[in-house]
PDB file of C-alpha atoms in Angstrom:
ATOM      1  CA  MET Z  21       0.015   0.085   0.076  1.00 56.00           C
ATOM      2  CA  ASP Z  22       1.478   3.328  -0.632  1.00 66.00           C
ATOM      3  CA  PRO Z  23       1.335   6.226   1.920  1.00 63.00           C
ATOM      4  CA  TYR Z  24      -1.483   7.984  -0.004  1.00 62.00           C
ATOM      5  CA  SER Z  25      -3.803   5.199   0.448  1.00 61.00           C
ATOM      6  CA  VAL Z  26      -2.771   4.631   4.039  1.00 64.00           C
ATOM      7  CA  THR Z  27      -3.525   8.360   4.997  1.00 65.00           C
ATOM      8  CA  LEU Z  28      -6.562   8.796   2.925  1.00 66.00           C
ATOM      9  CA  CYS Z  29      -8.127   5.566   4.260  1.00 69.00           C
ATOM     10  CA  PRO Z  30      -8.557   6.853   8.114  1.00 70.00           C
ATOM     11  CA  LEU Z  31     -10.410  10.116   6.484  1.00 73.00           C
ATOM     12  CA  THR Z  32     -12.992   7.975   4.538  1.00 77.00           C
ATOM     13  CA  ILE Z  33     -13.758   6.017   7.493  1.00 77.00           C
ATOM     14  CA  THR Z  34     -14.425   8.831   9.376  1.00 86.00           C
ATOM     15  CA  ALA Z  35     -16.179  10.451   6.828  1.00 85.00           C
ATOM     16  CA  PHE Z  36     -18.588   7.429   6.027  1.00 87.00           C
ATOM     17  CA  GLN Z  37     -19.091   7.120   9.670  1.00 90.00           C
ATOM     18  CA  ARG Z  38     -20.352  10.823  10.157  1.00 91.00           C
ATOM     19  CA  LEU Z  39     -22.555  10.076   6.791  1.00 91.00           C
ATOM     20  CA  GLN Z  40     -23.739   6.907   8.673  1.00 92.00           C
ATOM     21  CA  LEU Z  41     -24.664   8.779  11.811  1.00 92.00           C
ATOM     22  CA  LYS Z  42     -26.179  11.495   9.705  1.00 93.00           C
ATOM     23  CA  ILE Z  43     -28.464   8.824   7.875  1.00 93.00           C
ATOM     24  CA  LEU Z  44     -29.412   7.387  11.116  1.00 92.00           C
ATOM     25  CA  VAL Z  45     -30.518  10.145  12.486  1.00 92.00           C
ATOM     26  CA  PHE Z  46     -32.574  11.309   9.759  1.00 91.00           C
ATOM     27  CA  LEU Z  47     -34.363   8.213   9.789  1.00 90.00           C
ATOM     28  CA  ARG Z  48     -35.281   8.174  13.377  1.00 90.00           C
ATOM     29  CA  TYR Z  49     -36.379  11.507  12.910  1.00 87.00           C
ATOM     30  CA  PHE Z  50     -38.281  10.652   9.750  1.00 86.00           C
ATOM     31  CA  TYR Z  51     -39.646   7.373  11.022  1.00 85.00           C
ATOM     32  CA  GLY Z  52     -40.796   9.270  14.469  1.00 86.00           C
ATOM     33  CA  PHE Z  53     -42.306  12.205  12.250  1.00 85.00           C
ATOM     34  CA  GLY Z  54     -44.294   9.286  10.183  1.00 82.00           C
ATOM     35  CA  ASP Z  55     -45.225   7.763  13.636  1.00 84.00           C
ATOM     36  CA  ARG Z  56     -46.897  10.863  14.519  1.00 84.00           C
ATOM     37  CA  LEU Z  57     -48.325  11.557  11.372  1.00 81.00           C
ATOM     38  CA  ALA Z  58     -50.288   8.285  11.075  1.00 82.00           C
ATOM     39  CA  ARG Z  59     -51.306   8.444  14.697  1.00 86.00           C
ATOM     40  CA  PHE Z  60     -52.715  12.015  13.857  1.00 82.00           C
ATOM     41  CA  LEU Z  61     -54.496  10.897  10.715  1.00 79.00           C
ATOM     42  CA  VAL Z  62     -55.620   7.510  12.868  1.00 75.00           C
TER      43      VAL Z  62
END
């Protein structure tokens, strides 16, 4: 492995983890909102 990919790898991992966290928070918010909306409609 060249030094470039070695230094790049942790950066992409942290970026991916940050993206994953954003998606999890968004999904939790979205499902919570949908749940409230469904209860409001029914």
